[in-house]
Structures are given as C-alpha cells and as structure tokens.
PDB file of C-alpha atoms in Angstrom:
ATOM      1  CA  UNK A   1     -30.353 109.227 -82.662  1.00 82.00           C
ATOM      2  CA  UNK A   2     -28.304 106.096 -82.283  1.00 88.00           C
ATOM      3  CA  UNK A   3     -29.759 102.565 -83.233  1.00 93.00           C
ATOM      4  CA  UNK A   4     -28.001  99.911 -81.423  1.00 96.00           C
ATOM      5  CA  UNK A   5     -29.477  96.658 -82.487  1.00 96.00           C
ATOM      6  CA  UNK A   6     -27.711  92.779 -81.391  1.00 98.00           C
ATOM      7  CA  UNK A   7     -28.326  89.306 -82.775  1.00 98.00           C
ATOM      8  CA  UNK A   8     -26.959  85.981 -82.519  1.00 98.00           C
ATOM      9  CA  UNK A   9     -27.661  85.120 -79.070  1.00 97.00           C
ATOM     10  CA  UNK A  10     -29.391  81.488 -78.387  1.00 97.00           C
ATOM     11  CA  UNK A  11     -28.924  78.155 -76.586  1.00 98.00           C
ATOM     12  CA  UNK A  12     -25.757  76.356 -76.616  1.00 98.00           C
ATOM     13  CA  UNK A  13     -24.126  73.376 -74.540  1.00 98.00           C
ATOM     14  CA  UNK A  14     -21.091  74.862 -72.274  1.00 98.00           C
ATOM     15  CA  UNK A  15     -18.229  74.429 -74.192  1.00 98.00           C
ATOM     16  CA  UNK A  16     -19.524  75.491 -77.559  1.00 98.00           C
ATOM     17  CA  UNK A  17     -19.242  79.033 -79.282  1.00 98.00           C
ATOM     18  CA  UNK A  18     -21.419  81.932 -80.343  1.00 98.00           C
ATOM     19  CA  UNK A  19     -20.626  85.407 -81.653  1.00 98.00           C
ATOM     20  CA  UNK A  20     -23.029  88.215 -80.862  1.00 98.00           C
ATOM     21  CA  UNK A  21     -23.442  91.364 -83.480  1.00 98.00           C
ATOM     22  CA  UNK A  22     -24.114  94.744 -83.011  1.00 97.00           C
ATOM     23  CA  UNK A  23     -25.094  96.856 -85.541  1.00 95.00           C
ATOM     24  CA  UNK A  24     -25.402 100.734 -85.113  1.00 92.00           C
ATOM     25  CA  UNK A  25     -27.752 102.725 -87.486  1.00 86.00           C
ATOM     26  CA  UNK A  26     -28.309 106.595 -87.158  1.00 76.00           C
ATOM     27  CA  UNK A  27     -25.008 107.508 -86.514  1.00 72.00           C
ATOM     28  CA  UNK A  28     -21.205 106.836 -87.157  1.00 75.00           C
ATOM     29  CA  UNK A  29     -19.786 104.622 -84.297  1.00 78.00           C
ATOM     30  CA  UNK A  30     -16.371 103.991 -85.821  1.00 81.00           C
ATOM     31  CA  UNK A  31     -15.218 107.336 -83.631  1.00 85.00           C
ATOM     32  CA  UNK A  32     -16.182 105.675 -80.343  1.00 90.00           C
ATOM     33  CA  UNK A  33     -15.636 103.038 -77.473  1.00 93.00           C
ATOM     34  CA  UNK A  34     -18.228 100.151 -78.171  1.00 95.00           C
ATOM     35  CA  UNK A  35     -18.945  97.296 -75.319  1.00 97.00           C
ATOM     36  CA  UNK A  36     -20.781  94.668 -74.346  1.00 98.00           C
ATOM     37  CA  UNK A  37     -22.321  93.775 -71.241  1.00 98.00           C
ATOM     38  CA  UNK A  38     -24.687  91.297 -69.556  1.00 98.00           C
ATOM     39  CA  UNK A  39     -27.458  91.356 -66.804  1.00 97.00           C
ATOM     40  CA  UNK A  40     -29.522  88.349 -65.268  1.00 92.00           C
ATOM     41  CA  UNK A  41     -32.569  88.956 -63.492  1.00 89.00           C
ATOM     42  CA  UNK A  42     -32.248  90.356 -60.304  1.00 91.00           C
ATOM     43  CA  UNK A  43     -28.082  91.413 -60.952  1.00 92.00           C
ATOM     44  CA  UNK A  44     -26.254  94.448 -61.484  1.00 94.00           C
ATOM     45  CA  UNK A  45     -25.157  95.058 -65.507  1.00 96.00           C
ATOM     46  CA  UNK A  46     -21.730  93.605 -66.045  1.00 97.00           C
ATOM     47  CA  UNK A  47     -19.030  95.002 -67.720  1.00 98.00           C
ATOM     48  CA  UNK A  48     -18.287  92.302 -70.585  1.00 98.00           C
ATOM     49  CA  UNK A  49     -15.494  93.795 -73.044  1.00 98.00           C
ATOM     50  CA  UNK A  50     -14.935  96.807 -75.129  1.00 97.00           C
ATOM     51  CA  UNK A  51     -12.697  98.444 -77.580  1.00 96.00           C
ATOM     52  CA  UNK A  52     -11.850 101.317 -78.488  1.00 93.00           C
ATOM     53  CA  UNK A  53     -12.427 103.195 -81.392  1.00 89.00           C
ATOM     54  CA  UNK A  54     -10.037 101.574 -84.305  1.00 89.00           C
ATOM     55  CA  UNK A  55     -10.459  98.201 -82.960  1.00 89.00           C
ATOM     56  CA  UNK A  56      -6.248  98.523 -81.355  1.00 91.00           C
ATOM     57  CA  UNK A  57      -7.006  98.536 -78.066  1.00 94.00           C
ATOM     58  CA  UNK A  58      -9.612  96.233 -75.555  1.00 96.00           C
ATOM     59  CA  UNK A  59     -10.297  95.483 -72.020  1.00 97.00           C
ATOM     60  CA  UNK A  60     -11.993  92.581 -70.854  1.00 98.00           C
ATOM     61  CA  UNK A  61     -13.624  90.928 -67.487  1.00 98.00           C
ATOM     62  CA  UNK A  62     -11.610  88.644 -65.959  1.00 98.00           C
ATOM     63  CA  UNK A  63     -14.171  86.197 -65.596  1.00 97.00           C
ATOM     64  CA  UNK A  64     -14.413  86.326 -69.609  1.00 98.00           C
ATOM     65  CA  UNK A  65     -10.698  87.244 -70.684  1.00 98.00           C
ATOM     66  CA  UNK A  66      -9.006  84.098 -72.878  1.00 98.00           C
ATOM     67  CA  UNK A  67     -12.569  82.909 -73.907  1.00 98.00           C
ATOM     68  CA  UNK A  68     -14.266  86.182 -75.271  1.00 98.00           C
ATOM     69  CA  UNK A  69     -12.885  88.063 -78.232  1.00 98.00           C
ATOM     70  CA  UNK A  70     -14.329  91.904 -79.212  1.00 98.00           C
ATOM     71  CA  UNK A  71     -14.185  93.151 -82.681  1.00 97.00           C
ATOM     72  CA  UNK A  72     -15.014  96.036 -84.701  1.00 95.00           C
ATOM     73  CA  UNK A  73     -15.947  96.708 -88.478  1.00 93.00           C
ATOM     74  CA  UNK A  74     -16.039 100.326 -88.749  1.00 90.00           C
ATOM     75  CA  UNK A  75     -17.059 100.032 -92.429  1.00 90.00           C
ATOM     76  CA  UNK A  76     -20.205  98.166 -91.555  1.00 91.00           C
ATOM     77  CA  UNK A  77     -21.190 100.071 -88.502  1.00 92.00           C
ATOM     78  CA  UNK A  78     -20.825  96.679 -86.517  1.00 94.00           C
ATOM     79  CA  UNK A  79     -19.586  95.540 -83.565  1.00 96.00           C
ATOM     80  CA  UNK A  80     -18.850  91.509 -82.229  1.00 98.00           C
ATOM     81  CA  UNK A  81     -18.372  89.535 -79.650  1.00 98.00           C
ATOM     82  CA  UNK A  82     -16.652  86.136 -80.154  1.00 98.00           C
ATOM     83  CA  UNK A  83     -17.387  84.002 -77.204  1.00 98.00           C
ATOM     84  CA  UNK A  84     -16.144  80.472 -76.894  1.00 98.00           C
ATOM     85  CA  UNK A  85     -16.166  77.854 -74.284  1.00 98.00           C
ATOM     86  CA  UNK A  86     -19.019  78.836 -72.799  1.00 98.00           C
ATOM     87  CA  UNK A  87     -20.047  78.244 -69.354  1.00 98.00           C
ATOM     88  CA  UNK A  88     -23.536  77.619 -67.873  1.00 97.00           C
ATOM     89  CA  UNK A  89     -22.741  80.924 -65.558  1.00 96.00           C
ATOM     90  CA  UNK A  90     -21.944  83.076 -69.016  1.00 97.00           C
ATOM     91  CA  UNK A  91     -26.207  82.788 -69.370  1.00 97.00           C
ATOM     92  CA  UNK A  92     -27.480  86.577 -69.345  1.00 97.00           C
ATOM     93  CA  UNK A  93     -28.950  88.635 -71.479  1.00 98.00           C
ATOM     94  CA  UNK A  94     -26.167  90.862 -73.466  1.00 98.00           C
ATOM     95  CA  UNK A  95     -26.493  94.406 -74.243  1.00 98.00           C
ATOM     96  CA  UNK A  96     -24.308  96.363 -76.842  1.00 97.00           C
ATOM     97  CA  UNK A  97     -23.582 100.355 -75.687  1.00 97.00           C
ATOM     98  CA  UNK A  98     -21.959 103.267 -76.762  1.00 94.00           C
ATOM     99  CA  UNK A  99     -19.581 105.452 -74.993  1.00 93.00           C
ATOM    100  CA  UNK A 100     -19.828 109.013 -76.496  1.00 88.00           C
ATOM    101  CA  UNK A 101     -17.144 110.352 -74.486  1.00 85.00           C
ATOM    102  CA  UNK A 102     -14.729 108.317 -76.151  1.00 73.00           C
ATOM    103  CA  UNK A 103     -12.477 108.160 -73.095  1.00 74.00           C
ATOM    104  CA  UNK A 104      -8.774 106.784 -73.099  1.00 79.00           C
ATOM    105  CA  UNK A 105      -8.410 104.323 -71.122  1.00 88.00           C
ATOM    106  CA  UNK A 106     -11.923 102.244 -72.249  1.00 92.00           C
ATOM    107  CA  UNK A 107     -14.077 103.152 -69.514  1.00 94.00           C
ATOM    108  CA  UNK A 108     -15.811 100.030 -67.764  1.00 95.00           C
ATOM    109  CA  UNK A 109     -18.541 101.141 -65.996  1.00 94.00           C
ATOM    110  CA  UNK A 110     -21.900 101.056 -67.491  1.00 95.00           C
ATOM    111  CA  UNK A 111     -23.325 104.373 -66.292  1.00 94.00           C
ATOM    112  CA  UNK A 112     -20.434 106.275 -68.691  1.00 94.00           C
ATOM    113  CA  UNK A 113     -22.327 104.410 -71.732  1.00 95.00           C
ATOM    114  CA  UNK A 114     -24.818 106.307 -73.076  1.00 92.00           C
ATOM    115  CA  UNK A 115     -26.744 104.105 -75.549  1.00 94.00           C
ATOM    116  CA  UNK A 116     -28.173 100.927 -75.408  1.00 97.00           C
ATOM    117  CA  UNK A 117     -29.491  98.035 -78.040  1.00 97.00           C
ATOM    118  CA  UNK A 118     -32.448  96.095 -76.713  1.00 97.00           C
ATOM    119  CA  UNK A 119     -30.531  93.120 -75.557  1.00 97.00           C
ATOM    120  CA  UNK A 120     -30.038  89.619 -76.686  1.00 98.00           C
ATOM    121  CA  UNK A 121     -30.542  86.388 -74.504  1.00 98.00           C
ATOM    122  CA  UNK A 122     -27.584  83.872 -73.816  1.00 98.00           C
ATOM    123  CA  UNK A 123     -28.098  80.655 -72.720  1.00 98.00           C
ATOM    124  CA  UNK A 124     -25.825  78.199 -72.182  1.00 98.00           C
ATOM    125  CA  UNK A 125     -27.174  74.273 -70.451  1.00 97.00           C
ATOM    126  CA  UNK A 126     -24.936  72.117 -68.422  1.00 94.00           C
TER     127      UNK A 126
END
C-alpha cells in the first residue's frame, strides 16, 4: 500500500518561494511517474508538474512553467516541488500522486494517477 505524505506548504507574500515534499512509504516509487497537482474549493484538480521516473524528463503547466521546478530523490523515496515567484492565484491546496502505469510520455491527467497524499495548503497574499 502506497503512503504518499507532503509538507512544506504555508503562507507566503507573492513573489517569495516555497518547496513542497513528498515522501512515499510502503513502496518503491523511484520506478514511476510522480506529480503534483492543486485544487481550490469548488475547481477541477490541476495538473501541476511531473517527472518521470529517473528524474530526466518533466512536463509542466503553462501557467507554472519558468517558476516551478520538479525533482526527484529516488534514494530517499521523495519527491519536490520548487516553486518561486509565487502568485496570489498559485493558492490551492497541492496533492502529490503516483502514476503506476508508468507511461511514456508523463501522462497529465489526474484520473491516470492512482495514489494520492492528503494534500498540503498553499497560500500566497497580495
């Protein structure tokens, strides 16, 4: 059973810089696509970034690409998410997922990820 579990989330300014963690437990994630993606209330979950499974190849959101920054540790069962220059419209909640299918070329849409952490909140003030 996979174990997704994110930190670092919090209140910033716009403009200043957090990075998000992800750490797996349960199971070996260095074989497979890892993402991130965010949901406020009353939206659809939004693809974020992901990368694939030895950290060579990502694909972002436009409305992210340039600011955000996806990483992988495979020795530490981790997973990151650099984001700077946030914006007041980056505020969601960000979930970390899985794709066990491991598809070429990273898949995008969240119904192909089949595990979930719990979520943490992003908030970024004006």
């Amino acid at each position: 059973q996979v174990h997704l579990v994110e930190s670092g989330g919090g209140l910033v300014q716009a403009g200043a810089s957090l990075r998000l963690s992800c750490a797996a437990s349960g199971y070996t994630v260095r074989r497979y696509v890892m993402g991130w993606f965010r949901q406020g209330p009353g939206k659809e979950r939004e693809f974020v970034a992901a990368i694939d499974w030895n950290g060579r190849g990502t694909r972002y959101a436009d409305s992210v690409k340039g600011r955000f920054t996806i990483t992988r540790l495979n020795a530490k069962n981790t997973v990151y998410l650099q984001m700077n220059s946030l914006k007041p419209e980056d505020t969601d909640v960000y979930y970390c997922a899985l794709d066990s299918d491991n598809t070429i070329p990273i898949r995008i849409t969240a119904d192909w990820y089949d595990y979930w952490g719990q979520g943490t909140q992003v908030t970024v003030s004006s």
